[in-house]
Amino acid sequence: MRIGYSIAKSTLGKVLVGATERGVSAVYLGDAEAKLVEELRDEYPRAELVAADDSFERWVREIVQRVEGKPPRVELPLDLQATAFQRRVWQELQRIPAGTTRTYSQVARAVGNPKAVRAVARACATNPVSIVVPCHRVIREDGNLAGYRWGLSRKEQLLAQEKSAAR
């Protein structure tokens, strides 16, 4: 597998977008470029990683726009390896409207497995394409924010930006 990657700036720090010729396979948020590339290497240890040319610059711009809280303008193709359950959860996450949230329990019920709350949380935690699959829109039953791979402050900012843009 060959993954091209590009790093762009956003209001939430740096955004790494990784993609194959078939679609986006990674979206990471962080502060240090080297750390983001290291995380990509950890996620795809057998892939050949190459700094991307401009071939998927349109996808990068679209993702940065979404990070800024703007609504999707372009359908992004995804190239992900996942279990059937993860795919169902990720598809359900993509149905959550921007500016709104769901609880892990609500997502578990929506995918037809109401007792799978922990499995839903795990699917959110292992989502390699944050922002495109908006796992930041899932919260705890008590309304509090739960873990987010890129930090709770980023999760809070993403939700606030989306809510503001949705008005």
mmCIF file of the C-alpha atoms, coordinates in Angstrom:
data_MODEL
# 
_entry.id   MODEL 
# 
loop_
_atom_site.group_PDB 
_atom_site.id 
_atom_site.type_symbol 
_atom_site.label_atom_id 
_atom_site.label_alt_id 
_atom_site.label_comp_id 
_atom_site.label_asym_id 
_atom_site.label_entity_id 
_atom_site.label_seq_id 
_atom_site.pdbx_PDB_ins_code 
_atom_site.Cartn_x 
_atom_site.Cartn_y 
_atom_site.Cartn_z 
_atom_site.occupancy 
_atom_site.B_iso_or_equiv 
_atom_site.pdbx_formal_charge 
_atom_site.auth_seq_id 
_atom_site.auth_comp_id 
_atom_site.auth_asym_id 
_atom_site.auth_atom_id 
_atom_site.pdbx_PDB_model_num 
ATOM 1   C CA . MET A 1 1   ? 0.000   0.000  0.000  1.00 0.00 ? 1   MET A CA 1 
ATOM 2   C CA . ARG A 1 2   ? 1.258   3.460  -0.902 1.00 0.00 ? 2   ARG A CA 1 
ATOM 3   C CA . ILE A 1 3   ? -0.041  6.430  1.095  1.00 0.00 ? 3   ILE A CA 1 
ATOM 4   C CA . GLY A 1 4   ? 0.653   9.984  0.081  1.00 0.00 ? 4   GLY A CA 1 
ATOM 5   C CA . TYR A 1 5   ? 0.335   12.557 2.812  1.00 0.00 ? 5   TYR A CA 1 
ATOM 6   C CA . SER A 1 6   ? 0.069   16.294 3.063  1.00 0.00 ? 6   SER A CA 1 
ATOM 7   C CA . ILE A 1 7   ? 0.092   18.578 6.097  1.00 0.00 ? 7   ILE A CA 1 
ATOM 8   C CA . ALA A 1 8   ? -1.888  21.828 6.207  1.00 0.00 ? 8   ALA A CA 1 
ATOM 9   C CA . LYS A 1 9   ? -2.496  24.504 8.822  1.00 0.00 ? 9   LYS A CA 1 
ATOM 10  C CA . SER A 1 10  ? -5.867  25.046 10.505 1.00 0.00 ? 10  SER A CA 1 
ATOM 11  C CA . THR A 1 11  ? -7.321  26.848 13.494 1.00 0.00 ? 11  THR A CA 1 
ATOM 12  C CA . LEU A 1 12  ? -6.860  23.623 15.469 1.00 0.00 ? 12  LEU A CA 1 
ATOM 13  C CA . GLY A 1 13  ? -3.192  23.203 14.584 1.00 0.00 ? 13  GLY A CA 1 
ATOM 14  C CA . LYS A 1 14  ? -1.771  21.053 11.837 1.00 0.00 ? 14  LYS A CA 1 
ATOM 15  C CA . VAL A 1 15  ? -3.914  18.631 9.816  1.00 0.00 ? 15  VAL A CA 1 
ATOM 16  C CA . LEU A 1 16  ? -2.313  15.587 8.197  1.00 0.00 ? 16  LEU A CA 1 
ATOM 17  C CA . VAL A 1 17  ? -4.285  14.055 5.351  1.00 0.00 ? 17  VAL A CA 1 
ATOM 18  C CA . GLY A 1 18  ? -3.149  10.672 4.062  1.00 0.00 ? 18  GLY A CA 1 
ATOM 19  C CA . ALA A 1 19  ? -4.613  9.067  0.960  1.00 0.00 ? 19  ALA A CA 1 
ATOM 20  C CA . THR A 1 20  ? -4.210  6.265  -1.517 1.00 0.00 ? 20  THR A CA 1 
ATOM 21  C CA . GLU A 1 21  ? -5.266  6.527  -5.144 1.00 0.00 ? 21  GLU A CA 1 
ATOM 22  C CA . ARG A 1 22  ? -8.693  5.236  -3.996 1.00 0.00 ? 22  ARG A CA 1 
ATOM 23  C CA . GLY A 1 23  ? -9.383  7.763  -1.253 1.00 0.00 ? 23  GLY A CA 1 
ATOM 24  C CA . VAL A 1 24  ? -8.613  9.330  2.105  1.00 0.00 ? 24  VAL A CA 1 
ATOM 25  C CA . SER A 1 25  ? -7.201  6.885  4.633  1.00 0.00 ? 25  SER A CA 1 
ATOM 26  C CA . ALA A 1 26  ? -6.006  9.178  7.439  1.00 0.00 ? 26  ALA A CA 1 
ATOM 27  C CA . VAL A 1 27  ? -6.890  12.547 8.950  1.00 0.00 ? 27  VAL A CA 1 
ATOM 28  C CA . TYR A 1 28  ? -4.888  13.525 12.024 1.00 0.00 ? 28  TYR A CA 1 
ATOM 29  C CA . LEU A 1 29  ? -4.767  16.695 14.094 1.00 0.00 ? 29  LEU A CA 1 
ATOM 30  C CA . GLY A 1 30  ? -1.762  17.895 16.054 1.00 0.00 ? 30  GLY A CA 1 
ATOM 31  C CA . ASP A 1 31  ? 0.909   20.491 16.638 1.00 0.00 ? 31  ASP A CA 1 
ATOM 32  C CA . ALA A 1 32  ? 4.085   18.864 15.311 1.00 0.00 ? 32  ALA A CA 1 
ATOM 33  C CA . GLU A 1 33  ? 4.459   17.614 11.744 1.00 0.00 ? 33  GLU A CA 1 
ATOM 34  C CA . ALA A 1 34  ? 6.993   14.936 12.689 1.00 0.00 ? 34  ALA A CA 1 
ATOM 35  C CA . LYS A 1 35  ? 4.634   13.525 15.342 1.00 0.00 ? 35  LYS A CA 1 
ATOM 36  C CA . LEU A 1 36  ? 1.762   13.375 12.852 1.00 0.00 ? 36  LEU A CA 1 
ATOM 37  C CA . VAL A 1 37  ? 3.898   11.502 10.314 1.00 0.00 ? 37  VAL A CA 1 
ATOM 38  C CA . GLU A 1 38  ? 5.057   9.131  13.072 1.00 0.00 ? 38  GLU A CA 1 
ATOM 39  C CA . GLU A 1 39  ? 1.427   8.407  13.986 1.00 0.00 ? 39  GLU A CA 1 
ATOM 40  C CA . LEU A 1 40  ? 0.662   7.708  10.328 1.00 0.00 ? 40  LEU A CA 1 
ATOM 41  C CA . ARG A 1 41  ? 3.599   5.289  10.212 1.00 0.00 ? 41  ARG A CA 1 
ATOM 42  C CA . ASP A 1 42  ? 2.338   3.597  13.409 1.00 0.00 ? 42  ASP A CA 1 
ATOM 43  C CA . GLU A 1 43  ? -1.174  3.240  11.965 1.00 0.00 ? 43  GLU A CA 1 
ATOM 44  C CA . TYR A 1 44  ? 0.070   1.879  8.616  1.00 0.00 ? 44  TYR A CA 1 
ATOM 45  C CA . PRO A 1 45  ? 3.417   0.203  9.429  1.00 0.00 ? 45  PRO A CA 1 
ATOM 46  C CA . ARG A 1 46  ? 3.662   -1.735 6.155  1.00 0.00 ? 46  ARG A CA 1 
ATOM 47  C CA . ALA A 1 47  ? 2.656   1.129  3.872  1.00 0.00 ? 47  ALA A CA 1 
ATOM 48  C CA . GLU A 1 48  ? 5.060   3.147  1.796  1.00 0.00 ? 48  GLU A CA 1 
ATOM 49  C CA . LEU A 1 49  ? 4.595   6.749  2.952  1.00 0.00 ? 49  LEU A CA 1 
ATOM 50  C CA . VAL A 1 50  ? 5.433   9.570  0.552  1.00 0.00 ? 50  VAL A CA 1 
ATOM 51  C CA . ALA A 1 51  ? 4.977   13.312 0.759  1.00 0.00 ? 51  ALA A CA 1 
ATOM 52  C CA . ALA A 1 52  ? 2.129   14.000 -1.634 1.00 0.00 ? 52  ALA A CA 1 
ATOM 53  C CA . ASP A 1 53  ? 2.224   16.077 -4.740 1.00 0.00 ? 53  ASP A CA 1 
ATOM 54  C CA . ASP A 1 54  ? -0.860  18.175 -5.493 1.00 0.00 ? 54  ASP A CA 1 
ATOM 55  C CA . SER A 1 55  ? -2.901  15.147 -6.602 1.00 0.00 ? 55  SER A CA 1 
ATOM 56  C CA . PHE A 1 56  ? -5.301  15.275 -3.682 1.00 0.00 ? 56  PHE A CA 1 
ATOM 57  C CA . GLU A 1 57  ? -4.988  18.942 -2.719 1.00 0.00 ? 57  GLU A CA 1 
ATOM 58  C CA . ARG A 1 58  ? -8.744  19.350 -3.253 1.00 0.00 ? 58  ARG A CA 1 
ATOM 59  C CA . TRP A 1 59  ? -9.372  16.736 -0.542 1.00 0.00 ? 59  TRP A CA 1 
ATOM 60  C CA . VAL A 1 60  ? -6.964  18.515 1.822  1.00 0.00 ? 60  VAL A CA 1 
ATOM 61  C CA . ARG A 1 61  ? -8.734  21.862 1.289  1.00 0.00 ? 61  ARG A CA 1 
ATOM 62  C CA . GLU A 1 62  ? -12.111 20.214 1.894  1.00 0.00 ? 62  GLU A CA 1 
ATOM 63  C CA . ILE A 1 63  ? -10.928 18.651 5.158  1.00 0.00 ? 63  ILE A CA 1 
ATOM 64  C CA . VAL A 1 64  ? -9.407  21.913 6.403  1.00 0.00 ? 64  VAL A CA 1 
ATOM 65  C CA . GLN A 1 65  ? -12.728 23.653 5.634  1.00 0.00 ? 65  GLN A CA 1 
ATOM 66  C CA . ARG A 1 66  ? -14.518 21.015 7.731  1.00 0.00 ? 66  ARG A CA 1 
ATOM 67  C CA . VAL A 1 67  ? -12.011 21.501 10.569 1.00 0.00 ? 67  VAL A CA 1 
ATOM 68  C CA . GLU A 1 68  ? -12.948 25.198 10.461 1.00 0.00 ? 68  GLU A CA 1 
ATOM 69  C CA . GLY A 1 69  ? -16.592 24.208 11.043 1.00 0.00 ? 69  GLY A CA 1 
ATOM 70  C CA . LYS A 1 70  ? -17.807 24.736 7.487  1.00 0.00 ? 70  LYS A CA 1 
ATOM 71  C CA . PRO A 1 71  ? -20.292 22.237 6.033  1.00 0.00 ? 71  PRO A CA 1 
ATOM 72  C CA . PRO A 1 72  ? -19.089 19.577 3.590  1.00 0.00 ? 72  PRO A CA 1 
ATOM 73  C CA . ARG A 1 73  ? -18.995 20.693 -0.040 1.00 0.00 ? 73  ARG A CA 1 
ATOM 74  C CA . VAL A 1 74  ? -17.410 17.630 -1.594 1.00 0.00 ? 74  VAL A CA 1 
ATOM 75  C CA . GLU A 1 75  ? -18.063 13.951 -1.014 1.00 0.00 ? 75  GLU A CA 1 
ATOM 76  C CA . LEU A 1 76  ? -14.720 12.474 -0.029 1.00 0.00 ? 76  LEU A CA 1 
ATOM 77  C CA . PRO A 1 77  ? -13.856 8.938  -1.127 1.00 0.00 ? 77  PRO A CA 1 
ATOM 78  C CA . LEU A 1 78  ? -12.484 6.817  1.722  1.00 0.00 ? 78  LEU A CA 1 
ATOM 79  C CA . ASP A 1 79  ? -10.013 3.951  1.606  1.00 0.00 ? 79  ASP A CA 1 
ATOM 80  C CA . LEU A 1 80  ? -10.279 2.293  5.011  1.00 0.00 ? 80  LEU A CA 1 
ATOM 81  C CA . GLN A 1 81  ? -9.643  -1.117 6.466  1.00 0.00 ? 81  GLN A CA 1 
ATOM 82  C CA . ALA A 1 82  ? -12.329 -1.910 9.033  1.00 0.00 ? 82  ALA A CA 1 
ATOM 83  C CA . THR A 1 83  ? -14.509 -4.590 10.539 1.00 0.00 ? 83  THR A CA 1 
ATOM 84  C CA . ALA A 1 84  ? -18.166 -4.715 9.541  1.00 0.00 ? 84  ALA A CA 1 
ATOM 85  C CA . PHE A 1 85  ? -19.104 -3.284 12.946 1.00 0.00 ? 85  PHE A CA 1 
ATOM 86  C CA . GLN A 1 86  ? -16.652 -0.380 12.632 1.00 0.00 ? 86  GLN A CA 1 
ATOM 87  C CA . ARG A 1 87  ? -18.055 0.422  9.184  1.00 0.00 ? 87  ARG A CA 1 
ATOM 88  C CA . ARG A 1 88  ? -21.612 0.496  10.545 1.00 0.00 ? 88  ARG A CA 1 
ATOM 89  C CA . VAL A 1 89  ? -20.564 2.802  13.392 1.00 0.00 ? 89  VAL A CA 1 
ATOM 90  C CA . TRP A 1 90  ? -18.578 5.099  11.095 1.00 0.00 ? 90  TRP A CA 1 
ATOM 91  C CA . GLN A 1 91  ? -21.477 5.307  8.636  1.00 0.00 ? 91  GLN A CA 1 
ATOM 92  C CA . GLU A 1 92  ? -23.787 6.210  11.514 1.00 0.00 ? 92  GLU A CA 1 
ATOM 93  C CA . LEU A 1 93  ? -21.381 8.922  12.687 1.00 0.00 ? 93  LEU A CA 1 
ATOM 94  C CA . GLN A 1 94  ? -21.503 10.452 9.205  1.00 0.00 ? 94  GLN A CA 1 
ATOM 95  C CA . ARG A 1 95  ? -25.290 10.774 9.596  1.00 0.00 ? 95  ARG A CA 1 
ATOM 96  C CA . ILE A 1 96  ? -24.997 12.994 12.698 1.00 0.00 ? 96  ILE A CA 1 
ATOM 97  C CA . PRO A 1 97  ? -25.686 16.545 11.532 1.00 0.00 ? 97  PRO A CA 1 
ATOM 98  C CA . ALA A 1 98  ? -22.968 19.145 12.097 1.00 0.00 ? 98  ALA A CA 1 
ATOM 99  C CA . GLY A 1 99  ? -23.549 21.140 15.261 1.00 0.00 ? 99  GLY A CA 1 
ATOM 100 C CA . THR A 1 100 ? -25.312 18.266 17.010 1.00 0.00 ? 100 THR A CA 1 
ATOM 101 C CA . THR A 1 101 ? -24.176 15.341 19.127 1.00 0.00 ? 101 THR A CA 1 
ATOM 102 C CA . ARG A 1 102 ? -25.228 11.795 19.953 1.00 0.00 ? 102 ARG A CA 1 
ATOM 103 C CA . THR A 1 103 ? -24.351 9.637  22.914 1.00 0.00 ? 103 THR A CA 1 
ATOM 104 C CA . TYR A 1 104 ? -22.453 6.387  22.599 1.00 0.00 ? 104 TYR A CA 1 
ATOM 105 C CA . SER A 1 105 ? -25.690 4.633  23.642 1.00 0.00 ? 105 SER A CA 1 
ATOM 106 C CA . GLN A 1 106 ? -27.678 6.350  20.893 1.00 0.00 ? 106 GLN A CA 1 
ATOM 107 C CA . VAL A 1 107 ? -25.120 5.283  18.303 1.00 0.00 ? 107 VAL A CA 1 
ATOM 108 C CA . ALA A 1 108 ? -25.156 1.695  19.628 1.00 0.00 ? 108 ALA A CA 1 
ATOM 109 C CA . ARG A 1 109 ? -28.958 1.595  19.300 1.00 0.00 ? 109 ARG A CA 1 
ATOM 110 C CA . ALA A 1 110 ? -28.796 3.134  15.816 1.00 0.00 ? 110 ALA A CA 1 
ATOM 111 C CA . VAL A 1 111 ? -26.462 0.383  14.580 1.00 0.00 ? 111 VAL A CA 1 
ATOM 112 C CA . GLY A 1 112 ? -28.795 -2.258 15.982 1.00 0.00 ? 112 GLY A CA 1 
ATOM 113 C CA . ASN A 1 113 ? -26.736 -3.344 18.986 1.00 0.00 ? 113 ASN A CA 1 
ATOM 114 C CA . PRO A 1 114 ? -27.876 -1.380 22.067 1.00 0.00 ? 114 PRO A CA 1 
ATOM 115 C CA . LYS A 1 115 ? -25.508 -3.225 24.426 1.00 0.00 ? 115 LYS A CA 1 
ATOM 116 C CA . ALA A 1 116 ? -22.425 -2.442 22.343 1.00 0.00 ? 116 ALA A CA 1 
ATOM 117 C CA . VAL A 1 117 ? -21.737 0.946  23.942 1.00 0.00 ? 117 VAL A CA 1 
ATOM 118 C CA . ARG A 1 118 ? -18.079 0.110  24.670 1.00 0.00 ? 118 ARG A CA 1 
ATOM 119 C CA . ALA A 1 119 ? -17.596 -1.291 21.177 1.00 0.00 ? 119 ALA A CA 1 
ATOM 120 C CA . VAL A 1 120 ? -18.996 1.953  19.740 1.00 0.00 ? 120 VAL A CA 1 
ATOM 121 C CA . ALA A 1 121 ? -16.544 3.927  21.886 1.00 0.00 ? 121 ALA A CA 1 
ATOM 122 C CA . ARG A 1 122 ? -13.720 1.725  20.608 1.00 0.00 ? 122 ARG A CA 1 
ATOM 123 C CA . ALA A 1 123 ? -14.817 2.230  16.985 1.00 0.00 ? 123 ALA A CA 1 
ATOM 124 C CA . CYS A 1 124 ? -14.754 5.995  17.604 1.00 0.00 ? 124 CYS A CA 1 
ATOM 125 C CA . ALA A 1 125 ? -11.291 5.769  19.178 1.00 0.00 ? 125 ALA A CA 1 
ATOM 126 C CA . THR A 1 126 ? -9.884  3.788  16.247 1.00 0.00 ? 126 THR A CA 1 
ATOM 127 C CA . ASN A 1 127 ? -11.401 5.980  13.535 1.00 0.00 ? 127 ASN A CA 1 
ATOM 128 C CA . PRO A 1 128 ? -8.446  6.929  11.303 1.00 0.00 ? 128 PRO A CA 1 
ATOM 129 C CA . VAL A 1 129 ? -10.290 9.687  9.414  1.00 0.00 ? 129 VAL A CA 1 
ATOM 130 C CA . SER A 1 130 ? -11.479 12.107 12.073 1.00 0.00 ? 130 SER A CA 1 
ATOM 131 C CA . ILE A 1 131 ? -13.424 15.071 10.750 1.00 0.00 ? 131 ILE A CA 1 
ATOM 132 C CA . VAL A 1 132 ? -14.576 13.079 7.680  1.00 0.00 ? 132 VAL A CA 1 
ATOM 133 C CA . VAL A 1 133 ? -16.064 10.481 10.031 1.00 0.00 ? 133 VAL A CA 1 
ATOM 134 C CA . PRO A 1 134 ? -17.032 12.919 12.797 1.00 0.00 ? 134 PRO A CA 1 
ATOM 135 C CA . CYS A 1 135 ? -16.357 10.920 15.959 1.00 0.00 ? 135 CYS A CA 1 
ATOM 136 C CA . HIS A 1 136 ? -16.073 14.240 17.820 1.00 0.00 ? 136 HIS A CA 1 
ATOM 137 C CA . ARG A 1 137 ? -19.886 14.430 17.700 1.00 0.00 ? 137 ARG A CA 1 
ATOM 138 C CA . VAL A 1 138 ? -20.240 11.522 20.134 1.00 0.00 ? 138 VAL A CA 1 
ATOM 139 C CA . ILE A 1 139 ? -20.472 12.338 23.838 1.00 0.00 ? 139 ILE A CA 1 
ATOM 140 C CA . ARG A 1 140 ? -21.133 10.586 27.122 1.00 0.00 ? 140 ARG A CA 1 
ATOM 141 C CA . GLU A 1 141 ? -24.621 9.855  28.419 1.00 0.00 ? 141 GLU A CA 1 
ATOM 142 C CA . ASP A 1 142 ? -24.274 12.627 31.029 1.00 0.00 ? 142 ASP A CA 1 
ATOM 143 C CA . GLY A 1 143 ? -23.591 15.182 28.287 1.00 0.00 ? 143 GLY A CA 1 
ATOM 144 C CA . ASN A 1 144 ? -19.883 15.534 29.053 1.00 0.00 ? 144 ASN A CA 1 
ATOM 145 C CA . LEU A 1 145 ? -17.168 15.151 26.480 1.00 0.00 ? 145 LEU A CA 1 
ATOM 146 C CA . ALA A 1 146 ? -15.309 11.859 26.558 1.00 0.00 ? 146 ALA A CA 1 
ATOM 147 C CA . GLY A 1 147 ? -11.872 10.992 25.246 1.00 0.00 ? 147 GLY A CA 1 
ATOM 148 C CA . TYR A 1 148 ? -10.802 12.272 21.878 1.00 0.00 ? 148 TYR A CA 1 
ATOM 149 C CA . ARG A 1 149 ? -7.624  11.123 20.213 1.00 0.00 ? 149 ARG A CA 1 
ATOM 150 C CA . TRP A 1 150 ? -6.669  14.713 19.393 1.00 0.00 ? 150 TRP A CA 1 
ATOM 151 C CA . GLY A 1 151 ? -7.513  16.160 22.824 1.00 0.00 ? 151 GLY A CA 1 
ATOM 152 C CA . LEU A 1 152 ? -10.709 17.274 24.525 1.00 0.00 ? 152 LEU A CA 1 
ATOM 153 C CA . SER A 1 153 ? -10.026 20.953 23.835 1.00 0.00 ? 153 SER A CA 1 
ATOM 154 C CA . ARG A 1 154 ? -9.961  20.236 20.081 1.00 0.00 ? 154 ARG A CA 1 
ATOM 155 C CA . LYS A 1 155 ? -13.173 18.223 20.396 1.00 0.00 ? 155 LYS A CA 1 
ATOM 156 C CA . GLU A 1 156 ? -14.794 21.115 22.229 1.00 0.00 ? 156 GLU A CA 1 
ATOM 157 C CA . GLN A 1 157 ? -13.583 23.615 19.585 1.00 0.00 ? 157 GLN A CA 1 
ATOM 158 C CA . LEU A 1 158 ? -14.821 21.442 16.714 1.00 0.00 ? 158 LEU A CA 1 
ATOM 159 C CA . LEU A 1 159 ? -18.282 21.168 18.258 1.00 0.00 ? 159 LEU A CA 1 
ATOM 160 C CA . ALA A 1 160 ? -18.420 24.918 19.000 1.00 0.00 ? 160 ALA A CA 1 
ATOM 161 C CA . GLN A 1 161 ? -17.351 25.828 15.437 1.00 0.00 ? 161 GLN A CA 1 
ATOM 162 C CA . GLU A 1 162 ? -19.914 23.480 13.913 1.00 0.00 ? 162 GLU A CA 1 
ATOM 163 C CA . LYS A 1 163 ? -22.675 24.766 16.173 1.00 0.00 ? 163 LYS A CA 1 
ATOM 164 C CA . SER A 1 164 ? -21.800 28.352 15.286 1.00 0.00 ? 164 SER A CA 1 
ATOM 165 C CA . ALA A 1 165 ? -21.731 27.611 11.535 1.00 0.00 ? 165 ALA A CA 1 
ATOM 166 C CA . ALA A 1 166 ? -25.051 25.720 11.730 1.00 0.00 ? 166 ALA A CA 1 
ATOM 167 C CA . ARG A 1 167 ? -26.897 28.804 12.994 1.00 0.00 ? 167 ARG A CA 1 
# 
